[in-house]
Short mmCIF file of C-alpha atoms in Angstrom, two decimals:
data_model
loop_
_atom_site.label_atom_id
_atom_site.label_comp_id
_atom_site.label_asym_id
_atom_site.label_seq_id
_atom_site.Cartn_x
_atom_site.Cartn_y
_atom_site.Cartn_z
CA MET A 21 15.12 12.65 -32.15
CA PRO A 22 14.15 9.85 -34.59
CA ASP A 23 10.53 8.75 -34.78
CA SER A 24 9.55 6.39 -31.97
CA HIS A 25 8.30 3.74 -34.39
CA SER A 26 11.20 3.89 -36.84
CA ALA A 27 13.26 1.03 -35.41
CA SER A 28 12.50 -2.48 -34.28
CA ALA A 29 14.01 -4.05 -31.20
CA PRO A 30 17.28 -5.87 -31.78
CA SER A 31 17.07 -9.61 -31.53
CA ALA A 32 18.46 -11.28 -28.42
CA PRO A 33 19.58 -14.82 -27.71
CA PRO A 34 16.79 -17.04 -26.35
CA GLY A 35 16.22 -16.26 -22.68
CA ARG A 36 18.16 -13.00 -22.87
CA PRO A 37 16.42 -9.62 -22.54
CA ALA A 38 16.40 -7.49 -25.68
CA ARG A 39 18.24 -4.18 -25.57
CA PRO A 40 16.59 -0.87 -26.54
CA ALA A 41 15.73 -0.42 -30.22
CA ARG A 42 17.51 2.90 -30.50
CA ASP A 43 20.24 5.04 -29.01
CA ALA A 44 18.22 8.06 -27.90
CA TYR A 45 14.72 8.84 -26.62
CA ASP A 46 12.73 11.85 -25.55
CA ALA A 47 12.23 10.22 -22.15
CA VAL A 48 13.76 7.27 -20.32
CA VAL A 49 11.77 5.94 -17.36
CA VAL A 50 13.87 4.04 -14.84
CA GLY A 51 11.68 1.44 -13.17
CA GLY A 52 8.58 -0.32 -14.46
CA GLY A 53 6.40 -0.11 -11.36
CA HIS A 54 2.91 1.32 -11.66
CA ASN A 55 4.00 4.97 -11.41
CA GLY A 56 6.66 4.54 -14.10
CA LEU A 57 4.10 2.88 -16.37
CA VAL A 58 1.62 5.72 -15.80
CA ALA A 59 4.29 8.27 -16.74
CA ALA A 60 5.34 6.24 -19.79
CA ALA A 61 1.75 5.92 -21.01
CA TYR A 62 1.05 9.65 -20.69
CA LEU A 63 4.31 10.64 -22.39
CA ALA A 64 3.85 8.18 -25.25
CA ARG A 65 0.26 9.37 -25.78
CA ALA A 66 1.67 12.90 -26.03
CA GLY A 67 3.87 11.77 -28.93
CA ARG A 68 7.16 11.42 -27.06
CA SER A 69 9.56 8.56 -27.70
CA VAL A 70 9.71 6.64 -24.42
CA LEU A 71 11.87 3.84 -23.05
CA VAL A 72 11.14 2.04 -19.78
CA LEU A 73 14.04 0.17 -18.17
CA GLU A 74 13.08 -2.45 -15.56
CA ARG A 75 15.69 -4.55 -13.75
CA LEU A 76 13.31 -7.46 -13.01
CA ASP A 77 12.00 -9.81 -15.67
CA HIS A 78 8.51 -8.33 -15.35
CA THR A 79 6.84 -4.97 -14.83
CA GLY A 80 4.59 -4.02 -11.91
CA GLY A 81 6.95 -3.45 -8.98
CA ALA A 82 5.00 -4.07 -5.77
CA ALA A 83 1.67 -4.15 -7.62
CA VAL A 84 1.79 -7.65 -9.06
CA SER A 85 -0.29 -10.83 -9.04
CA THR A 86 1.67 -14.05 -8.62
CA ARG A 87 1.09 -17.74 -7.98
CA PRO A 88 3.35 -18.06 -4.91
CA PHE A 89 2.42 -21.64 -4.06
CA ALA A 90 3.79 -24.41 -6.28
CA GLY A 91 1.20 -26.09 -8.47
CA VAL A 92 -1.70 -24.05 -7.06
CA ASP A 93 -3.83 -21.91 -9.38
CA ALA A 94 -4.33 -18.94 -7.05
CA ARG A 95 -3.14 -15.49 -8.21
CA LEU A 96 -2.43 -13.45 -5.11
CA SER A 97 -1.64 -9.75 -4.85
CA ARG A 98 1.70 -10.59 -3.30
CA TYR A 99 2.73 -7.17 -1.98
CA SER A 100 0.27 -4.25 -2.37
CA TYR A 101 -3.29 -5.51 -2.33
CA LEU A 102 -6.05 -2.85 -2.23
CA VAL A 103 -6.84 0.27 -4.26
CA SER A 104 -7.96 3.62 -2.86
CA LEU A 105 -5.73 6.42 -4.13
CA LEU A 106 -5.85 5.69 -7.88
CA PRO A 107 -7.73 8.63 -9.46
CA GLU A 108 -10.50 7.72 -11.87
CA LYS A 109 -9.11 10.36 -14.23
CA ILE A 110 -5.97 8.22 -14.78
CA VAL A 111 -8.07 5.16 -15.58
CA ARG A 112 -10.23 7.23 -17.94
CA GLU A 113 -7.49 9.23 -19.65
CA LEU A 114 -5.31 6.19 -20.29
CA GLY A 115 -8.26 4.05 -21.36
CA LEU A 116 -7.40 1.31 -18.89
CA ARG A 117 -9.37 -1.91 -18.91
CA PHE A 118 -9.31 -2.20 -15.15
CA ALA A 119 -12.03 -2.38 -12.54
CA VAL A 120 -12.43 -2.45 -8.78
CA ARG A 121 -15.23 -3.80 -6.61
CA LYS A 122 -16.59 -2.48 -3.34
CA ARG A 123 -16.26 -4.70 -0.30
CA SER A 124 -19.59 -5.68 1.22
CA VAL A 125 -18.34 -4.99 4.76
CA SER A 126 -16.01 -2.22 5.89
CA SER A 127 -14.53 -3.99 8.91
CA TYR A 128 -14.98 -6.54 11.64
CA THR A 129 -13.15 -6.42 14.97
CA PRO A 130 -13.52 -9.40 17.33
CA ALA A 131 -13.63 -8.79 21.08
CA VAL A 132 -14.49 -10.41 24.37
CA ARG A 133 -16.98 -8.50 26.51
CA GLY A 134 -18.40 -9.81 29.76
CA GLY A 135 -16.54 -13.05 29.22
CA ARG A 136 -18.26 -13.84 25.92
CA PRO A 137 -17.00 -13.59 22.34
CA THR A 138 -18.48 -10.74 20.36
CA GLY A 139 -17.29 -8.18 17.83
CA LEU A 140 -17.93 -4.96 15.93
CA LEU A 141 -19.15 -5.39 12.36
CA VAL A 142 -19.16 -2.12 10.40
CA GLY A 143 -21.20 -2.44 7.23
CA GLY A 144 -24.50 -3.71 5.90
CA GLY A 145 -26.27 -0.38 6.24
CA THR A 146 -26.61 2.32 8.88
CA ALA A 147 -29.18 0.54 11.01
CA ARG A 148 -27.17 -2.65 11.19
CA THR A 149 -23.96 -0.80 12.04
CA ARG A 150 -25.72 1.22 14.76
CA GLU A 151 -27.01 -2.02 16.27
CA ALA A 152 -23.50 -3.52 16.21
CA PHE A 153 -22.08 -0.51 18.08
CA ALA A 154 -24.87 -0.65 20.66
CA ARG A 155 -24.40 -4.38 21.19
CA LEU A 156 -20.67 -3.90 21.80
CA THR A 157 -20.70 -0.70 23.85
CA GLY A 158 -24.16 -0.66 25.43
CA SER A 159 -25.37 2.63 23.93
CA ASP A 160 -25.58 4.72 20.75
CA ARG A 161 -22.89 7.16 21.89
CA GLU A 162 -19.95 5.59 20.08
CA PHE A 163 -21.92 5.10 16.88
CA ASP A 164 -23.01 8.75 16.85
CA ALA A 165 -19.40 9.81 17.42
CA TRP A 166 -18.31 7.43 14.62
CA GLN A 167 -20.80 9.06 12.24
CA ARG A 168 -19.64 12.56 13.10
CA PHE A 169 -15.97 11.65 12.81
CA HIS A 170 -16.31 9.93 9.46
CA GLY A 171 -18.51 12.74 8.21
CA MET A 172 -15.51 14.98 8.91
CA THR A 173 -13.08 12.69 7.08
CA ALA A 174 -15.51 12.39 4.14
CA ARG A 175 -15.60 16.18 3.76
CA LEU A 176 -11.81 16.22 4.02
CA ALA A 177 -11.56 13.59 1.26
CA GLU A 178 -13.85 15.53 -1.06
CA ARG A 179 -11.68 18.62 -0.78
CA VAL A 180 -8.17 17.17 -0.58
CA PHE A 181 -8.22 14.32 -3.11
CA PRO A 182 -8.76 16.48 -6.24
CA THR A 183 -5.67 18.53 -5.32
CA LEU A 184 -3.38 15.50 -5.62
CA THR A 185 -3.32 15.70 -9.43
CA GLU A 186 -3.04 19.50 -9.51
CA PRO A 187 0.01 21.70 -8.87
CA LEU A 188 0.87 21.65 -5.18
CA PRO A 189 -1.17 24.13 -3.15
CA THR A 190 0.42 26.20 -0.44
CA ARG A 191 -0.23 25.18 3.14
CA ALA A 192 -2.52 28.18 3.55
CA GLY A 193 -4.20 27.41 0.25
CA LEU A 194 -5.01 23.84 1.29
CA ARG A 195 -6.27 25.05 4.66
CA ALA A 196 -8.62 27.48 2.94
CA ARG A 197 -9.79 24.83 0.48
CA ILE A 198 -10.65 22.45 3.33
CA GLY A 199 -12.55 25.26 5.05
CA ASP A 200 -13.05 23.32 8.29
CA GLU A 201 -10.87 24.52 11.15
CA ALA A 202 -11.78 21.63 13.44
CA ALA A 203 -10.77 19.13 10.78
CA TRP A 204 -7.58 21.05 10.09
CA GLN A 205 -6.58 21.01 13.75
CA ALA A 206 -7.45 17.33 14.13
CA VAL A 207 -5.47 16.08 11.14
CA PHE A 208 -2.79 18.68 10.35
CA GLU A 209 -1.89 20.36 13.63
CA GLN A 210 -2.16 18.04 16.64
CA PRO A 211 -1.32 14.35 17.13
CA LEU A 212 -4.08 12.07 15.90
CA GLY A 213 -4.47 10.57 19.35
CA VAL A 214 -5.87 13.87 20.64
CA VAL A 215 -8.98 13.87 18.43
CA ILE A 216 -9.45 10.11 18.82
CA GLU A 217 -9.47 10.36 22.61
CA GLU A 218 -11.71 13.44 22.56
CA THR A 219 -14.19 11.77 20.21
CA PHE A 220 -14.41 8.13 21.37
CA ASP A 221 -14.55 6.42 24.76
CA ASP A 222 -14.38 2.75 23.81
CA ASP A 223 -10.84 1.32 23.56
CA LEU A 224 -11.67 -1.01 20.68
CA VAL A 225 -13.38 1.73 18.66
CA ARG A 226 -10.43 4.06 19.27
CA GLY A 227 -8.07 1.37 17.97
CA VAL A 228 -10.06 0.76 14.80
CA VAL A 229 -9.87 4.47 13.99
CA LEU A 230 -6.15 4.72 14.78
CA THR A 231 -5.12 1.87 12.48
CA ASP A 232 -5.50 4.07 9.40
CA GLY A 233 -2.60 6.11 10.77
CA LEU A 234 -0.32 3.11 11.27
CA ILE A 235 -0.35 1.18 7.99
CA GLY A 236 3.33 0.71 7.22
CA THR A 237 4.12 3.59 9.59
CA PHE A 238 5.90 3.06 12.89
CA ALA A 239 4.42 5.70 15.17
CA ASP A 240 2.44 6.18 18.34
CA ALA A 241 -0.94 7.91 18.45
CA HIS A 242 0.73 10.89 20.14
CA ASP A 243 3.92 11.06 18.05
CA PRO A 244 4.75 14.80 17.97
CA GLY A 245 6.22 14.45 14.46
CA LEU A 246 2.72 13.62 13.14
CA ALA A 247 3.85 10.65 11.02
CA GLN A 248 0.61 8.95 12.07
CA ASN A 249 -1.42 11.95 10.90
CA ARG A 250 0.16 11.96 7.45
CA CYS A 251 -0.46 8.23 7.08
CA PHE A 252 -4.04 8.70 8.28
CA LEU A 253 -4.65 11.45 5.74
CA TYR A 254 -3.58 9.28 2.79
CA HIS A 255 -5.74 6.43 4.05
CA VAL A 256 -8.97 8.41 4.36
CA VAL A 257 -8.94 10.65 1.26
CA GLY A 258 -8.69 8.09 -1.55
CA GLY A 259 -11.09 8.61 -4.45
CA GLY A 260 -12.68 11.48 -2.56
CA THR A 261 -14.46 8.92 -0.36
CA GLY A 262 -11.75 7.04 1.53
CA ASP A 263 -13.04 3.68 0.28
CA TRP A 264 -10.53 0.83 -0.12
CA ASP A 265 -11.56 -1.33 -3.06
CA VAL A 266 -10.64 -4.77 -4.36
CA PRO A 267 -8.83 -4.84 -7.75
CA VAL A 268 -10.57 -7.32 -10.04
CA GLY A 269 -7.99 -9.87 -11.10
CA GLY A 270 -5.56 -8.73 -8.40
CA MET A 271 -3.06 -5.87 -8.39
CA GLY A 272 -1.32 -7.31 -11.44
CA ALA A 273 -4.43 -6.57 -13.48
CA LEU A 274 -3.76 -2.86 -12.96
CA THR A 275 -0.09 -2.93 -13.90
CA ASP A 276 -0.74 -5.24 -16.85
CA ALA A 277 -3.33 -2.71 -18.08
CA LEU A 278 -0.85 0.13 -17.59
CA ALA A 279 1.91 -1.71 -19.47
CA GLY A 280 -0.56 -2.41 -22.27
CA ALA A 281 -1.58 1.25 -22.41
CA ALA A 282 2.05 2.38 -22.53
CA ARG A 283 2.99 -0.10 -25.27
CA GLY A 284 -0.17 0.68 -27.19
CA ALA A 285 0.80 4.36 -27.25
CA GLY A 286 4.27 3.50 -28.57
CA ALA A 287 6.38 3.24 -25.41
CA GLU A 288 9.16 0.66 -25.45
CA ILE A 289 9.42 -1.47 -22.29
CA ARG A 290 12.58 -3.45 -21.67
CA THR A 291 12.73 -5.85 -18.70
CA GLY A 292 15.86 -7.48 -17.35
CA LEU A 293 17.85 -4.26 -17.86
CA GLU A 294 19.08 -2.48 -14.73
CA ALA A 295 19.84 1.24 -14.83
CA THR A 296 23.13 1.92 -13.06
CA ALA A 297 23.84 5.65 -13.51
CA VAL A 298 22.35 8.89 -14.81
CA GLU A 299 24.50 11.73 -16.10
CA THR A 300 22.89 15.05 -16.95
CA ASP A 301 23.80 18.64 -17.73
CA GLY A 302 20.21 19.74 -17.14
CA THR A 303 19.34 19.60 -20.86
CA GLU A 304 20.58 16.25 -22.12
CA ALA A 305 21.13 13.06 -20.16
CA ARG A 306 22.63 9.62 -20.54
CA VAL A 307 21.39 6.56 -18.71
CA ALA A 308 23.80 3.68 -18.19
CA TYR A 309 22.37 0.20 -17.83
CA ARG A 310 23.55 -3.37 -17.67
CA ASP A 311 22.31 -6.78 -18.64
CA ALA A 312 23.76 -10.26 -18.88
CA ASP A 313 25.88 -9.18 -21.88
CA GLY A 314 27.50 -6.19 -20.16
CA ALA A 315 27.00 -2.44 -19.94
CA ALA A 316 25.60 0.14 -22.37
CA THR A 317 24.11 3.64 -22.38
CA VAL A 318 21.15 5.40 -23.92
CA ALA A 319 20.56 9.14 -24.38
CA ALA A 320 17.48 11.02 -23.19
CA ARG A 321 16.14 14.53 -23.06
CA GLN A 322 14.36 13.70 -19.81
CA VAL A 323 14.83 10.97 -17.22
CA LEU A 324 12.03 9.92 -14.88
CA VAL A 325 13.04 7.74 -11.94
CA ASN A 326 10.39 5.37 -10.58
CA ALA A 327 12.46 4.35 -7.56
CA SER A 328 13.21 5.59 -4.07
CA PRO A 329 14.96 8.91 -3.35
CA GLU A 330 17.96 6.85 -2.18
CA ALA A 331 18.08 5.03 -5.52
CA LEU A 332 17.79 8.35 -7.38
CA ALA A 333 20.76 9.75 -5.44
CA ALA A 334 22.81 6.64 -6.18
CA LEU A 335 22.05 6.86 -9.91
CA LEU A 336 23.17 10.49 -9.95
CA GLY A 337 26.28 9.78 -7.86
CA GLU A 338 25.04 12.12 -5.14
CA ALA A 339 24.89 11.82 -1.37
CA PRO A 340 21.77 10.03 -0.09
CA PRO A 341 18.98 12.34 1.14
CA GLY A 342 19.37 11.11 4.71
CA PRO A 343 18.66 7.97 6.73
CA PRO A 344 15.69 6.19 5.13
CA ALA A 345 12.50 5.88 7.17
CA GLU A 346 12.10 2.24 8.12
CA GLY A 347 9.26 0.02 7.04
CA ALA A 348 7.18 -1.50 9.82
CA GLN A 349 4.99 -4.28 8.50
CA LEU A 350 4.71 -8.05 8.19
CA LYS A 351 2.94 -9.10 4.98
CA VAL A 352 1.46 -12.61 5.01
CA ASN A 353 -0.26 -14.39 2.12
CA MET A 354 -2.35 -17.51 2.69
CA LEU A 355 -4.56 -19.88 0.75
CA LEU A 356 -7.21 -21.68 2.81
CA ARG A 357 -9.27 -24.80 2.11
CA ARG A 358 -12.11 -23.08 3.94
CA LEU A 359 -12.68 -19.98 6.04
CA PRO A 360 -12.24 -20.66 9.77
CA ARG A 361 -15.23 -20.56 12.12
CA LEU A 362 -15.46 -17.65 14.58
CA ARG A 363 -16.00 -17.83 18.33
CA ASP A 364 -18.43 -14.97 17.79
CA ARG A 365 -21.25 -17.19 16.52
CA ALA A 366 -23.41 -14.15 15.71
CA THR A 367 -21.10 -13.21 12.81
CA ASP A 368 -20.74 -15.10 9.55
CA PRO A 369 -17.05 -15.60 8.64
CA ARG A 370 -17.90 -14.63 5.06
CA GLU A 371 -18.83 -11.19 6.34
CA ALA A 372 -16.09 -10.93 8.95
CA PHE A 373 -13.31 -11.61 6.45
CA ALA A 374 -14.87 -9.69 3.53
CA GLY A 375 -13.81 -6.36 5.02
CA THR A 376 -10.83 -5.52 7.21
CA PHE A 377 -10.61 -8.02 10.07
CA HIS A 378 -8.79 -6.23 12.92
CA VAL A 379 -6.71 -8.38 15.28
CA ALA A 380 -5.12 -7.12 18.53
CA GLU A 381 -5.81 -3.55 17.42
CA GLY A 382 -7.43 -2.10 20.48
CA TYR A 383 -6.09 1.34 21.33
CA GLY A 384 -4.19 0.11 24.37
CA GLN A 385 -2.90 -2.93 22.48
CA LEU A 386 -1.52 -0.72 19.70
CA ALA A 387 0.25 1.51 22.24
CA ALA A 388 1.76 -1.50 24.02
CA ALA A 389 2.96 -3.07 20.77
CA HIS A 390 4.59 0.21 19.75
CA ARG A 391 6.38 0.55 23.10
CA GLN A 392 7.72 -2.99 22.91
CA ALA A 393 8.91 -2.68 19.31
CA ALA A 394 10.48 0.72 19.98
CA SER A 395 12.53 -0.90 22.75
CA GLY A 396 13.74 -3.59 20.35
CA GLU A 397 11.39 -6.38 21.44
CA LEU A 398 8.91 -8.31 19.35
CA PRO A 399 5.39 -7.22 20.35
CA ALA A 400 3.83 -9.78 22.70
CA ALA A 401 0.48 -9.34 20.94
CA PRO A 402 1.34 -8.28 17.38
CA PRO A 403 -1.49 -6.25 15.82
CA SER A 404 -2.64 -7.06 12.30
CA GLU A 405 -5.46 -6.69 9.83
CA ILE A 406 -6.71 -9.30 7.42
CA TYR A 407 -9.02 -9.50 4.46
CA CYS A 408 -10.18 -12.11 1.98
CA HIS A 409 -9.78 -10.98 -1.65
CA SER A 410 -11.58 -14.00 -3.08
CA LEU A 411 -14.86 -13.24 -1.26
CA THR A 412 -15.19 -10.09 -3.37
CA ASP A 413 -13.32 -11.24 -6.47
CA PRO A 414 -13.29 -15.04 -6.95
CA SER A 415 -11.66 -14.61 -10.38
CA ILE A 416 -8.22 -14.88 -8.76
CA LEU A 417 -8.89 -18.55 -8.01
CA GLY A 418 -8.80 -21.33 -10.58
CA PRO A 419 -12.17 -23.07 -11.14
CA GLY A 420 -11.20 -26.11 -9.05
CA LEU A 421 -10.31 -23.97 -6.06
CA ALA A 422 -13.35 -21.72 -6.21
CA GLU A 423 -15.72 -24.68 -6.52
CA THR A 424 -14.29 -26.42 -3.46
CA GLY A 425 -14.54 -23.40 -1.13
CA HIS A 426 -10.90 -22.29 -1.13
CA HIS A 427 -10.17 -18.67 -0.20
CA THR A 428 -7.18 -16.35 0.03
CA LEU A 429 -6.28 -14.41 3.15
CA THR A 430 -4.04 -11.36 3.17
CA LEU A 431 -2.59 -10.31 6.53
CA PHE A 432 -0.82 -6.99 7.14
CA GLY A 433 0.97 -6.78 10.47
CA LEU A 434 1.67 -3.47 12.23
CA HIS A 435 4.48 -2.29 14.53
CA THR A 436 7.11 -4.68 13.17
CA PRO A 437 9.86 -2.18 12.26
CA ALA A 438 12.92 -3.10 10.23
CA ARG A 439 15.12 -2.61 13.31
CA LEU A 440 13.74 -5.82 14.84
CA PHE A 441 15.18 -7.79 11.94
CA GLU A 442 18.32 -5.70 11.42
CA ARG A 443 19.39 -6.34 15.01
CA ALA A 444 18.91 -10.09 14.75
CA PRO A 445 22.14 -12.10 15.10
CA ALA A 446 23.69 -13.21 11.83
CA GLY A 447 21.68 -15.96 10.22
CA SER A 448 18.70 -15.58 12.57
CA GLU A 449 16.57 -13.10 10.66
CA ALA A 450 14.30 -15.89 9.39
CA ALA A 451 13.85 -17.14 12.95
CA VAL A 452 12.71 -13.67 14.04
CA ARG A 453 10.23 -13.54 11.17
CA ASP A 454 8.93 -17.02 12.02
CA ALA A 455 8.52 -16.13 15.69
CA LEU A 456 6.65 -12.98 14.76
CA LEU A 457 4.40 -14.90 12.36
CA LYS A 458 3.62 -17.49 15.05
CA ALA A 459 2.71 -14.80 17.60
CA THR A 460 0.60 -12.94 15.04
CA LEU A 461 -1.40 -16.03 14.09
CA GLU A 462 -1.91 -16.85 17.78
CA GLN A 463 -3.65 -13.48 18.19
CA LEU A 464 -5.98 -14.37 15.32
CA ASP A 465 -6.56 -17.89 16.64
CA ALA A 466 -7.76 -16.44 19.94
CA HIS A 467 -10.93 -15.40 18.09
CA LEU A 468 -11.41 -18.55 16.02
CA GLU A 469 -13.04 -21.90 16.78
CA GLU A 470 -10.12 -23.60 15.03
CA PRO A 471 -6.51 -22.58 14.34
CA VAL A 472 -6.15 -20.86 11.00
CA THR A 473 -3.23 -23.18 10.20
CA ASP A 474 -5.70 -26.11 10.29
CA CYS A 475 -7.51 -24.46 7.38
CA LEU A 476 -4.46 -23.90 5.16
CA ALA A 477 -4.38 -25.53 1.75
CA THR A 478 -1.21 -27.36 0.70
CA ASP A 479 0.82 -26.92 -2.45
CA ALA A 480 1.87 -29.54 -5.00
CA GLU A 481 4.66 -30.67 -2.67
CA GLY A 482 2.48 -30.92 0.42
CA ARG A 483 3.66 -27.68 2.04
CA PRO A 484 1.20 -25.31 3.77
CA CYS A 485 0.18 -22.41 1.54
CA ILE A 486 1.49 -19.53 3.64
CA GLU A 487 4.33 -17.04 3.10
CA ALA A 488 5.49 -14.10 5.20
CA LYS A 489 7.51 -11.04 4.15
CA SER A 490 9.40 -8.84 6.61
CA PRO A 491 10.58 -5.29 5.84
CA LEU A 492 14.00 -6.68 4.96
CA ASP A 493 12.44 -9.20 2.57
CA LEU A 494 10.78 -6.27 0.78
CA GLU A 495 14.07 -4.41 0.69
CA ARG A 496 15.79 -7.38 -0.97
CA GLU A 497 13.01 -8.21 -3.40
CA LEU A 498 11.71 -4.76 -4.34
CA ARG A 499 14.51 -2.44 -3.17
CA LEU A 500 12.21 -0.59 -0.81
CA PRO A 501 14.55 1.27 1.57
CA ARG A 502 14.44 -0.66 4.87
CA GLY A 503 11.21 -2.16 3.57
CA ASN A 504 9.34 1.17 3.61
CA ILE A 505 6.24 0.68 1.44
CA PHE A 506 6.04 4.45 0.84
CA HIS A 507 9.75 4.74 -0.20
CA ARG A 508 10.19 7.46 2.44
CA ALA A 509 8.29 9.18 5.25
CA LEU A 510 5.02 10.52 3.88
CA ALA A 511 4.67 14.29 3.50
CA PHE A 512 1.65 16.54 3.80
CA PRO A 513 0.39 17.46 0.29
CA TRP A 514 1.44 21.09 0.07
CA ALA A 515 4.37 23.02 -1.40
CA THR A 516 7.47 23.91 0.57
CA GLU A 517 10.67 25.72 -0.38
CA THR A 518 12.13 22.47 -1.74
CA THR A 519 9.22 20.66 -3.37
CA GLY A 520 8.91 22.35 -6.73
CA ARG A 521 5.57 22.98 -8.42
CA TRP A 522 4.46 19.35 -8.68
CA GLY A 523 6.47 17.59 -5.98
CA VAL A 524 8.38 15.46 -8.51
CA GLU A 525 11.19 17.90 -9.32
CA THR A 526 14.86 17.33 -8.47
CA ALA A 527 17.91 19.60 -8.49
CA HIS A 528 18.29 18.75 -12.20
CA ALA A 529 15.86 20.35 -14.64
CA ASN A 530 15.48 17.24 -16.80
CA VAL A 531 15.43 14.58 -14.06
CA LEU A 532 12.16 13.88 -12.25
CA LEU A 533 11.24 11.55 -9.38
CA CYS A 534 8.04 9.79 -10.45
CA GLY A 535 7.96 7.08 -7.75
CA ALA A 536 6.24 6.82 -4.38
CA GLY A 537 8.97 8.97 -2.80
CA ALA A 538 7.67 12.05 -4.61
CA VAL A 539 5.49 14.46 -2.65
CA ARG A 540 1.96 12.96 -2.74
CA GLY A 541 3.44 9.52 -3.39
CA GLY A 542 2.83 6.37 -1.39
CA GLY A 543 0.19 3.75 -1.99
CA VAL A 544 -0.92 2.45 -5.36
CA SER A 545 -2.07 5.70 -6.91
CA GLY A 546 -0.24 6.51 -10.14
CA ILE A 547 -0.29 10.12 -8.91
CA PRO A 548 3.50 10.71 -9.01
CA GLY A 549 3.58 9.18 -12.51
CA HIS A 550 0.74 11.44 -13.62
CA ASN A 551 2.33 14.51 -12.04
#
């Protein structure tokens, strides 16, 4: 192979993407999302010639910062929005100039007890959190159970997270490494609802715990397939602590740093070029791509695909791996002129929205919403969780916005599966999304002194600064199969007969799956790219 720095990129007409500088590379990475950029940076640092092909006009995939509202200087994390699973070793080894900040509050869940507005604020120290539990539930019992339960998940995180960047353990090996049979039974063997109901009595507290098993996952607490357990595991082990942190500068700051690290090591990144096919004999491969000028091919010793398993099969001309698992979320981005006042006057909105603000996520509410959505109906009380990025990281706002009290709100709705939109009559998908958004905001408004829509900023054309994305919107914009943010159903992090040593292998020796659909993929982690 020729030296990776021996050729310069060919010139292209203004506005046209440049084609690759050469005809052959050690590695071609298909897809410039964060996992593809991680892989490209590691390979280039190891001295390989690397080409990244990205069909969009920018890198980053779902981890991007954009200004979605015309004429408004607010850079929102449009799709993915928090960081937990990214290993510090990737940041360190790639020399990334990227930072996260801890949120001052873990969560706030509004409620009505005895006819009066109240809520559960988790954060601000042990004593304050204990007092919040006692005020809501009338005793210390739920707080003590909370401490024991999260002590268990903390130990689980310490033991599981380091394995995610190592060769896959066996199931027995991971069980031995965890060394806690009660934790193993609770998370890996029986439906999550069993341990939640055994541990907690309060419906609201049960719901707050369950939500970690439902992010982007359409499942019930007692789903015998344990989809909720697998989702829960990935949401509580991140960083070895389970903390969900705010990316300084938004998610795009991470992928910009990754693209810079890859280019700095010699990788060539070409945007606006869509890979269309991969041919391989197991030793050498050719990747076909197209741009505005037509089709071309490039040779590679290895091909890494940062896309879904369905996209990988299509590139190889193979049968799809099976029906894709559907996405089940409503993503809403907002810019507010001010934070809304709460009916719970004992809680400062700046604290309530700094962590995860749970809406309609009581245990019974979550079960009812799942039943309704499973039957094809929009949930009557759609559950969601919200947080305000700009309270922790005001750098995403232009000076004029920050000085005048503007704030972003990110809302992530649960139990809104793709089927609700797929079944909509032709031309009515947007109406379904709008109806769901209206019902979701009504659930939030029930706990506010003023409707959140009264607090919305307006863009340069006078339109409210709010946008909503359904699973089908994510499928169209990011090619996530049925809007599934994990690319496929999550898997437990151990080896099986079909996983290979690292969970990224395919049936072809020189083709690897480095996207979220790899074993131990899902979330913004870079782990499949590293592996």
